[in-house]
């Protein structure tokens, strides 16, 4: 596996984490828990944005593995 | 009228009266009754017993005496609810047997407790060494309540300084294959959600003996058919595992890359992810 595909794999895992957090936040009835989930979701979404840039950059560097 | 019919009729009528009287007198366990309630209970039973098997006894007397033995304890109970002094008088006060780790010999004597009785009561509370006790009080009901010294108390999350998530009671949403709507509404979930969850696990509702949902919306099932394996909810453990994996991956990328800019980016995000994991861990366990 190239670095590019590894980072891509990690990126999609992060996306799945974000989605799971969203469903959990929607399902839970407890206010405190909901706030915690949303807070964590915010952090994960920042990580996701950073990684997205990285993925794009890596694809540019290794166009043959696109 | 033959005597046996009289006995049958009396038995039934007194039985019904006794049932309602004991119901109105409250929901106390036998062990929680004070002496007065205990005695009035026995007397009520005695009155019923005498008048059911003796056809010659006057039934009106039975009703009369039962009424008095019912109404007086009821009044006593009512007044003692309102007045603290009256309550102390009727129900008795608690007696301190151990204070600041020292046994109060005078109080022990006053209650007619021998040292053996005290040790036995302590053992009932899983205390085998009298010096482990900070405070012990003999309740009016006769049971001993024990506060162990701090170092002998069970360890709690508070002692460890752990941050734990609040836990709400789980709700039973299916019983004997029947959907229960009120508990579902308590969790602000609906029938659609339940059907989807059951579909996901490939189970039909008729086959479900018991289903409970916790406040994170996880469904735990027990089926009639015990041969079918039900997967336990995996969403939340999986989430934590994925987060840990991503965090480790990012650290790995940071180590592997030689590009300074990328290295910083991976390191920053790996730290962020670690922070997120620490934040959410109490809620996921």
Coordinates of C-alpha atoms in Angstrom, one line a residue:
Chain A
X1 CA 0.0 0.0 0.0
X2 CA 1.3 3.5 -0.8
X3 CA 1.3 6.3 1.7
X4 CA -1.5 7.9 -0.3
X5 CA -3.9 5.0 0.0
X6 CA -3.1 4.6 3.7
X7 CA -3.9 8.2 4.4
X8 CA -7.1 7.8 2.3
X9 CA -8.1 4.8 4.5
X10 CA -7.5 6.8 7.6
X11 CA -9.6 9.6 6.1
X12 CA -12.5 7.4 5.5
X13 CA -12.3 6.0 9.0
X14 CA -12.5 9.5 10.3
X15 CA -15.5 10.1 8.2
X16 CA -17.2 7.0 9.6
X17 CA -16.4 8.1 13.2
X18 CA -18.0 11.5 12.5
X19 CA -21.1 9.9 11.1
X20 CA -21.4 7.5 14.1
X21 CA -21.0 10.4 16.5
X22 CA -23.8 12.3 14.7
X23 CA -26.2 9.4 15.0
X24 CA -25.3 8.9 18.7
X25 CA -25.8 12.6 19.4
X26 CA -29.2 12.4 17.7
X27 CA -30.2 9.2 19.5
X28 CA -29.3 10.1 23.1
X29 CA -31.8 11.7 25.3
X30 CA -29.4 13.1 27.9
X31 CA -28.4 16.7 27.4
X32 CA -24.9 16.4 28.8
X33 CA -24.1 13.4 26.7
X34 CA -25.4 15.1 23.6
X35 CA -23.2 18.1 24.2
X36 CA -20.2 15.9 24.7
X37 CA -20.9 14.0 21.5
X38 CA -21.3 17.3 19.6
X39 CA -18.0 18.6 21.0
X40 CA -16.1 15.6 20.0
X41 CA -17.8 15.6 16.6
X42 CA -16.5 19.2 16.2
X43 CA -12.9 18.1 16.9
X44 CA -13.2 15.1 14.5
X45 CA -14.5 17.4 11.8
X46 CA -11.4 19.6 12.1
X47 CA -9.2 16.6 11.8
X48 CA -11.2 15.5 8.8
X49 CA -10.7 18.9 7.0
X50 CA -6.9 18.7 7.6
X51 CA -6.7 15.2 6.3
X52 CA -8.7 16.1 3.3
X53 CA -6.1 18.6 2.2
X54 CA -3.5 16.1 2.8
X55 CA -5.2 13.5 0.7
X56 CA -5.5 16.0 -2.2
X57 CA -1.9 16.9 -1.9
X58 CA -0.8 13.3 -1.8
X59 CA -2.8 12.5 -4.9
X60 CA -1.0 15.4 -6.7
X61 CA 2.3 14.0 -5.6
X62 CA 1.6 10.4 -6.7
X63 CA -0.7 10.8 -9.7
X64 CA 0.1 7.3 -10.9
X65 CA -1.6 5.8 -7.9
X66 CA -4.8 7.9 -8.1
Chain B
X1 CA -79.6 -21.8 57.5
X2 CA -77.1 -24.6 58.1
X3 CA -74.1 -23.7 60.2
X4 CA -71.6 -24.5 57.6
X5 CA -73.1 -22.0 55.2
X6 CA -72.8 -19.4 58.0
X7 CA -69.2 -20.2 58.4
X8 CA -68.5 -20.0 54.7
X9 CA -70.3 -16.7 54.4
X10 CA -68.6 -15.2 57.4
X11 CA -65.2 -16.4 56.2
X12 CA -65.6 -14.8 52.8
X13 CA -66.9 -11.5 54.1
X14 CA -64.3 -11.2 56.9
X15 CA -61.6 -12.2 54.5
X16 CA -62.6 -9.4 52.1
X17 CA -62.7 -6.8 54.9
X18 CA -59.4 -7.9 56.2
X19 CA -57.8 -7.7 52.8
X20 CA -58.9 -4.1 52.3
X21 CA -57.9 -3.1 55.8
X22 CA -54.4 -4.4 55.5
X23 CA -54.2 -2.7 52.1
X24 CA -55.2 0.6 53.5
X25 CA -52.9 0.3 56.5
X26 CA -50.0 0.7 54.0
X27 CA -47.3 -1.2 52.3
X28 CA -44.9 -1.9 55.1
X29 CA -42.9 -5.1 55.3
X30 CA -43.4 -7.2 58.4
X31 CA -39.9 -6.3 59.6
X32 CA -40.6 -2.6 59.2
X33 CA -43.7 -2.7 61.4
X34 CA -43.4 -1.0 64.8
X35 CA -44.6 -2.8 67.9
X36 CA -48.0 -1.2 67.8
X37 CA -48.7 -2.0 64.2
X38 CA -47.5 -5.6 64.8
X39 CA -49.9 -6.1 67.7
X40 CA -52.8 -4.6 65.9
X41 CA -52.2 -6.9 63.0
X42 CA -52.2 -9.9 65.2
X43 CA -55.4 -8.8 67.0
X44 CA -57.2 -8.2 63.6
X45 CA -56.2 -11.7 62.6
X46 CA -57.4 -13.1 65.9
X47 CA -60.8 -11.4 65.7
X48 CA -61.3 -12.8 62.2
X49 CA -60.2 -16.3 63.3
X50 CA -62.6 -16.3 66.3
X51 CA -65.6 -15.1 64.3
X52 CA -65.2 -17.4 61.3
X53 CA -65.1 -20.7 63.2
X54 CA -67.7 -19.8 65.9
X55 CA -71.2 -19.5 64.2
X56 CA -72.7 -18.5 67.6
X57 CA -70.5 -15.3 68.0
X58 CA -72.3 -12.1 67.0
X59 CA -70.9 -11.0 63.7
X60 CA -71.7 -7.3 64.4
X61 CA -69.2 -7.4 67.3
X62 CA -66.7 -8.7 64.8
X63 CA -67.2 -5.7 62.5
X64 CA -67.2 -3.3 65.4
X65 CA -64.0 -4.5 67.0
X66 CA -62.3 -4.8 63.6
X67 CA -63.2 -1.3 62.8
X68 CA -61.7 0.0 66.0
X69 CA -58.5 -2.0 65.6
X70 CA -58.3 -0.6 62.1
X71 CA -59.2 3.0 62.7
X72 CA -56.9 3.6 65.7
X73 CA -53.7 2.5 64.0
X74 CA -54.7 4.4 60.9
X75 CA -55.1 7.6 63.0
X76 CA -51.9 7.0 64.8
X77 CA -50.1 6.6 61.5
X78 CA -51.7 9.8 60.1
X79 CA -50.9 11.9 63.1
X80 CA -47.3 10.6 63.3
X81 CA -46.9 11.6 59.6
X82 CA -47.7 15.2 60.6
X83 CA -45.9 15.5 64.0
X84 CA -42.3 14.6 64.6
X85 CA -42.7 14.5 68.4
X86 CA -45.7 12.1 68.1
X87 CA -43.6 10.0 65.7
X88 CA -40.7 9.8 68.1
X89 CA -43.2 8.6 70.7
X90 CA -44.9 5.9 68.7
X91 CA -42.1 4.7 66.5
X92 CA -39.2 5.2 68.9
X93 CA -35.9 7.0 68.3
X94 CA -32.7 5.5 67.0
X95 CA -29.8 4.9 69.4
X96 CA -26.2 5.6 68.6
X97 CA -24.1 2.5 69.5
X98 CA -20.8 3.5 68.0
X99 CA -19.6 7.0 67.6
X100 CA -16.2 8.3 66.4
X101 CA -15.1 4.6 66.4
X102 CA -15.9 4.2 70.1
X103 CA -18.5 1.9 71.4
X104 CA -21.1 3.6 73.6
X105 CA -21.4 1.1 76.5
X106 CA -24.2 3.0 78.2
X107 CA -26.4 3.1 75.2
X108 CA -25.7 -0.6 74.6
X109 CA -26.9 -1.4 78.1
X110 CA -30.0 0.8 77.7
X111 CA -31.1 -1.1 74.6
X112 CA -30.4 -4.4 76.3
X113 CA -27.7 -5.3 73.8
X114 CA -24.9 -7.6 74.8
X115 CA -21.5 -7.4 73.2
X116 CA -22.2 -10.6 71.3
X117 CA -25.4 -9.0 69.9
X118 CA -23.5 -6.0 68.7
X119 CA -20.8 -8.1 67.1
X120 CA -23.5 -10.3 65.4
X121 CA -25.2 -7.2 64.0
X122 CA -21.9 -5.8 62.8
X123 CA -21.2 -9.1 61.1
X124 CA -24.6 -8.9 59.4
X125 CA -23.2 -5.7 57.8
X126 CA -20.0 -7.5 56.8
X127 CA -17.9 -5.9 59.5
X128 CA -15.8 -8.3 61.5
X129 CA -13.6 -5.8 63.3
X130 CA -15.4 -3.3 65.6
X131 CA -12.6 -0.8 65.1
X132 CA -13.4 -0.6 61.3
X133 CA -16.6 1.2 62.2
X134 CA -16.8 5.0 62.4
X135 CA -20.5 5.2 63.4
X136 CA -23.3 2.8 64.0
X137 CA -26.9 3.5 64.9
X138 CA -29.6 1.1 66.0
X139 CA -32.7 2.0 64.1
X140 CA -36.2 1.9 65.8
X141 CA -37.0 -1.1 63.6
X142 CA -34.1 -3.1 65.3
X143 CA -31.7 -3.1 62.4
X144 CA -28.2 -1.7 62.8
X145 CA -26.9 0.8 60.3
X146 CA -23.2 1.0 60.0
X147 CA -20.9 3.7 58.5
X148 CA -17.4 2.1 58.1
X149 CA -14.3 4.3 58.4
X150 CA -13.4 6.1 55.2
X151 CA -10.5 3.7 54.4
X152 CA -12.8 0.7 54.8
X153 CA -15.5 2.0 52.5
X154 CA -15.8 0.6 49.0
X155 CA -13.9 2.5 46.4
X156 CA -16.0 4.7 44.2
X157 CA -15.4 6.7 41.0
X158 CA -15.4 9.8 43.1
X159 CA -12.5 8.5 45.2
X160 CA -10.5 7.8 42.0
X161 CA -11.4 11.2 40.6
X162 CA -12.8 9.5 37.5
X163 CA -15.1 11.3 35.2
X164 CA -18.2 9.2 34.7
X165 CA -21.1 9.8 32.4
X166 CA -24.6 10.0 34.0
X167 CA -26.6 6.9 33.5
X168 CA -30.3 6.8 32.9
X169 CA -32.4 3.8 33.6
X170 CA -32.8 1.4 30.6
X171 CA -36.3 1.0 29.3
X172 CA -38.1 -2.3 28.4
X173 CA -39.4 -1.8 25.0
X174 CA -40.6 -5.3 24.1
X175 CA -42.2 -7.8 26.5
X176 CA -43.4 -11.3 25.3
X177 CA -43.4 -10.1 21.7
X178 CA -45.5 -7.1 22.4
X179 CA -44.2 -3.6 21.8
X180 CA -44.5 -1.2 24.7
X181 CA -45.2 2.3 23.5
X182 CA -44.7 4.3 26.7
X183 CA -41.1 3.2 27.5
X184 CA -40.3 3.9 23.9
X185 CA -41.6 7.4 24.2
X186 CA -39.6 7.9 27.4
X187 CA -36.5 7.4 25.4
X188 CA -37.9 9.7 22.7
X189 CA -37.8 6.9 20.2
X190 CA -40.6 5.6 18.0
X191 CA -42.0 2.4 16.5
X192 CA -40.1 3.0 13.3
X193 CA -36.8 3.0 15.1
X194 CA -37.6 -0.3 16.8
X195 CA -38.6 -1.9 13.6
X196 CA -35.5 -0.8 11.9
X197 CA -33.3 -2.0 14.7
X198 CA -35.0 -5.4 14.6
X199 CA -34.6 -5.6 10.9
X200 CA -30.9 -4.8 11.2
X201 CA -30.5 -7.8 13.5
X202 CA -32.8 -9.9 11.2
X203 CA -35.3 -10.7 14.0
X204 CA -39.1 -10.7 13.8
X205 CA -40.9 -9.1 16.7
X206 CA -42.9 -12.3 17.5
X207 CA -39.7 -14.0 18.3
X208 CA -38.6 -11.4 20.8
X209 CA -39.2 -12.4 24.5
X210 CA -37.6 -9.2 26.0
X211 CA -35.9 -6.2 24.5
X212 CA -34.4 -3.3 26.4
X213 CA -32.9 -0.1 25.2
X214 CA -30.5 2.1 27.0
X215 CA -30.4 5.9 26.8
X216 CA -27.8 5.7 24.0
X217 CA -30.3 3.9 21.9
X218 CA -28.6 0.5 22.0
X219 CA -31.0 -2.4 21.9
X220 CA -30.4 -5.6 23.9
X221 CA -32.5 -8.6 22.8
X222 CA -33.5 -11.9 24.3
X223 CA -35.3 -14.3 21.9
X224 CA -37.7 -17.2 22.4
X225 CA -35.5 -19.3 20.2
X226 CA -32.4 -19.6 22.2
X227 CA -30.6 -21.4 19.3
X228 CA -30.5 -18.1 17.4
X229 CA -27.4 -16.0 18.2
X230 CA -28.1 -12.4 18.8
X231 CA -25.2 -10.1 18.3
X232 CA -24.6 -7.7 21.2
X233 CA -24.6 -4.0 20.2
X234 CA -21.2 -3.3 18.6
X235 CA -21.6 0.3 17.5
X236 CA -20.1 2.0 20.5
X237 CA -17.1 -0.4 21.1
X238 CA -16.4 -0.2 17.4
X239 CA -16.4 3.6 17.5
X240 CA -13.8 3.7 20.3
X241 CA -11.7 1.1 18.5
X242 CA -11.8 3.0 15.2
X243 CA -10.9 6.3 17.0
X244 CA -7.9 4.6 18.6
X245 CA -6.8 3.1 15.3
X246 CA -7.0 6.4 13.5
X247 CA -5.0 8.1 16.3
X248 CA -2.3 5.4 16.0
X249 CA -2.3 5.7 12.2
X250 CA -1.8 9.4 12.4
X251 CA 1.2 9.0 14.7
X252 CA 2.6 6.5 12.3
X253 CA 2.3 8.9 9.3
X254 CA 3.9 11.6 11.4
X255 CA 6.9 9.3 12.0
X256 CA 7.1 8.1 8.4
X257 CA 7.0 11.4 6.5
X258 CA 10.0 13.6 5.9
X259 CA 8.0 16.6 4.8
X260 CA 8.1 19.0 7.8
X261 CA 4.7 20.5 7.0
X262 CA 3.0 17.2 6.8
X263 CA 4.7 15.9 9.9
X264 CA 3.3 18.9 11.9
X265 CA -0.1 18.4 10.5
X266 CA -0.2 14.7 11.4
X267 CA 1.1 15.3 14.9
X268 CA -1.4 18.1 15.5
X269 CA -4.3 16.0 14.4
X270 CA -3.1 12.9 16.3
X271 CA -3.1 15.0 19.5
X272 CA -6.6 16.4 18.7
X273 CA -7.8 12.9 18.2
X274 CA -6.3 11.8 21.5
X275 CA -8.1 14.7 23.1
X276 CA -11.4 13.6 21.5
X277 CA -10.9 10.0 22.8
X278 CA -10.3 11.2 26.3
X279 CA -13.4 13.4 26.1
X280 CA -15.7 10.7 24.9
X281 CA -14.4 7.6 26.7
X282 CA -16.5 8.1 29.9
X283 CA -19.6 8.2 27.8
X284 CA -18.8 5.1 25.8
X285 CA -18.1 2.6 28.6

